[in-house]
Amino acid sequence: MAQGPYLHIALPTPLRRLFHYRVPPGVDAATLAPGMRVRVPFGHQQLLGILVRVSTHSDLPPEQLRPALAVIDQKAVVPSEVLSAVLWAARYYQSPPGEALHTALPVLLRQGEADQLRPQTVWALTHEGKGLPEGALKRAPKQAALLSALQRHPHLNKEDLDALEINRATVKALEDKALVTAFEHWPEVAHETRILAEPPLTLNNEQREALAQIATEGFQVSLLDGATGSGKTEIYLQAIERVLAQGRQALVLVPEIGLTPQTLARFKARFAQPVVAMHSGLNDRERLDAWLMARSGQARIVIGTRSAIFAPLAQPGILIVDEEHDTSFKQQDGFRYNARDLAVVRAHKLGIPLIMGTATPSLETLHNARTGRYQHLRLTARAGNARAPAIHLQDIRRQPLDSGFSQSTLDAIGAALADGNQALVFLNRRGYAPTLMCHDCGWLAECSHCDTRMTVHQSPRHLHCHHCDHQRALPQRCPNCKSSRLQVQGQGTERSEERLQQLFPEYPVLRIDRDSTRGKNRLHNLLTQIHKGEPGILVGTQMLAKGHHFPKVTLVVILDADAGLFSADFRGPERMGQLLLQVAGRAGRAEDPGEVILQSHYTEHPLVLTLMRQGYHPFADLILQERRATRLPPFRHLVLIRAESKRPENAADFLQVARRESEQLLPPSPKASYVGPLPAPMEKRGGRFRYQLQVGADRRQDLQTILPTLAERLEQSPLGKRVRWSIDVDPQEQS
Ligand code: ADP
Ligand code: ZN
Ligand code: ZN
């Protein structure tokens, strides 16, 4: 007979289930609660797991169950609401629950660290400092800025100072004058009751109406749909202000904090209450502190990247997803969750409003807004005095190009510089050139591990595969015919930078891409230089497109817009349109009206024409019509099963089995369809052959019903042991 109770525990293993243990000797089961950490024996090792439930049931015979070794916590570490959100997501995305928790929780918690905050060093004004009038210390502007920040905020920690760009020397100067002092501060201590550190802007009519439509409590999803610069962030700030006034917290998801320090700075400048960031730039301890401050309610505003969707909140009040169309919200490996979609689920469970903001809604979100599932709020004007940029579509067929630039584009860049402005050149390809070719025999430098060419890099000089990271020396001679006539073809950002510097030697050319920003402060330094506002040229990849404000940029040049039109991925055109408008949105943010030049070989392509002449919504409508006709998302739900192996037939055979199994569970019909197994768009990558099987269904529920059984059968399949395979629910990439 079963000897309950049993502990059902999530362990960090690749198996899609919970593991059962007996209660450790000497522990009273009544003291156990879900969310506590438990140490257990696992094979010959010990693992730390999270208790999911105490149950009288186990499907294993009791004599096979081992007792857990120890219960680490007196109280639950993971709040039950967070635990159930993670487990829900693990089920939905077919992820092992232990792996999902692994992603969702700070690493130190998973290693057994106590869930306790440490005191923090903070700086505040001394009695004398408080006595100074506003606007004092005028002759030392940096010190004046710190003084003024501390007049608005009760105290600032290291991170706040960084966000406000106040350096340590400035702090030291005021400490030496006995105007500022450092002390240790327990984050749990009751804090400032003032909400704002600076007054809000007066909203324009559209903004005011939009804010009025956003609920102050209860579940509601709003798509806040407005061009870059239309004032969406100001609406977030004021919606958050209302929530803070109710004594509740806000959680804000952004694509990439490292790239947009300005966003964080803007939140910190506005609010007198603690704003805490959660992102990959933090060390493990800082991450745990941020998590604990969110859980205790000490952090009133939590701003984070993807995994912050699992942040615990003591008094949740509102969720915000900025740039909801951004693909970084979807994790592409391991636990393949989509934080944007989970935001809807979590807001629903918490019964709080969710705002999704963007200038270029994803088609899924737009469809939900059109069908009334989400409230659709539009901002059509630019906030403040800025005007929208003029977009010129430039046909470059048969035009002579100088390193990718047409003559009229170069003239426009020259004119912008001569007027004392900045020009931004967008090219979504890093490196010097995408191709190295032998002029005599036609040999191409290809990656030996992937079906792709290697990119030529200049600094340092080498060949680099952007898909598997394989690197090689740049050959002096053709390995095939020994000719020395090797030529680079095509443009990368390094080459554009080089050419622009030759053409405009009096001006700085700043390159921003993954290569030029490696290393801690390099991006920051580049941005600082741009923000000085001196005339110059910025060249970069999509890193330039994300959320930056470049007030002095009056000209945006988009060099190679066509790639997305012919992508193997059905989302190619959608992504292209979003990226182009995001880049175009960098122009003319301040008083200067902007201009955008889009060079294209396909100026008569209906998608290009519609996007440029009529804007994003008619463009999105065209794509939606096509998706409806071809039964693709958002009109059908997809699951992609991927498999890869060194021998192509293993991957293909495994997916044949997957298709057979899955057709038994969900027979093909007008409502459910199968495509594949087919080779992935890049069949060979990193030395492995990649195949995929796509399962589509009109109803999400049909897929959800079969997936657990399918996953279980695949886990047991002998072929499955010979390949790497994964299940991707609502895939965002076909690669
Ligand atoms: P978005 O988030 O849509 O890009 P922002 O909220 O960042 O737009 O606003 C763009 C610029 O306009 C910012 O500099 C912001 O301070 C300013 N702004 C926003 N709303 C107003 C307003 N109501 N009055 C004046 N300036 C505003
Ligand atoms: Zn050759
Ligand atoms: Zn490669």
Short mmCIF file of N, CA, C and O and ligand atoms in Angstrom, two decimals, residues 447 450 465 468, ligand 3:
data_model
loop_
_atom_site.label_atom_id
_atom_site.label_comp_id
_atom_site.label_asym_id
_atom_site.label_seq_id
_atom_site.Cartn_x
_atom_site.Cartn_y
_atom_site.Cartn_z
N CYS A 447 32.07 27.99 -45.08
CA CYS A 447 32.32 27.37 -43.78
C CYS A 447 32.35 25.86 -43.96
O CYS A 447 31.49 25.30 -44.64
N CYS A 450 29.09 24.49 -42.05
CA CYS A 450 27.74 24.98 -42.32
C CYS A 450 27.55 25.17 -43.83
O CYS A 450 28.52 25.31 -44.56
N CYS A 465 32.56 32.53 -39.56
CA CYS A 465 31.21 32.03 -39.85
C CYS A 465 30.26 32.60 -38.80
O CYS A 465 30.43 32.36 -37.61
N CYS A 468 28.18 29.39 -36.90
CA CYS A 468 28.75 28.45 -35.92
C CYS A 468 29.97 29.03 -35.24
O CYS A 468 30.59 28.38 -34.41
ZN ZN B 3 29.83 27.69 -39.73
#
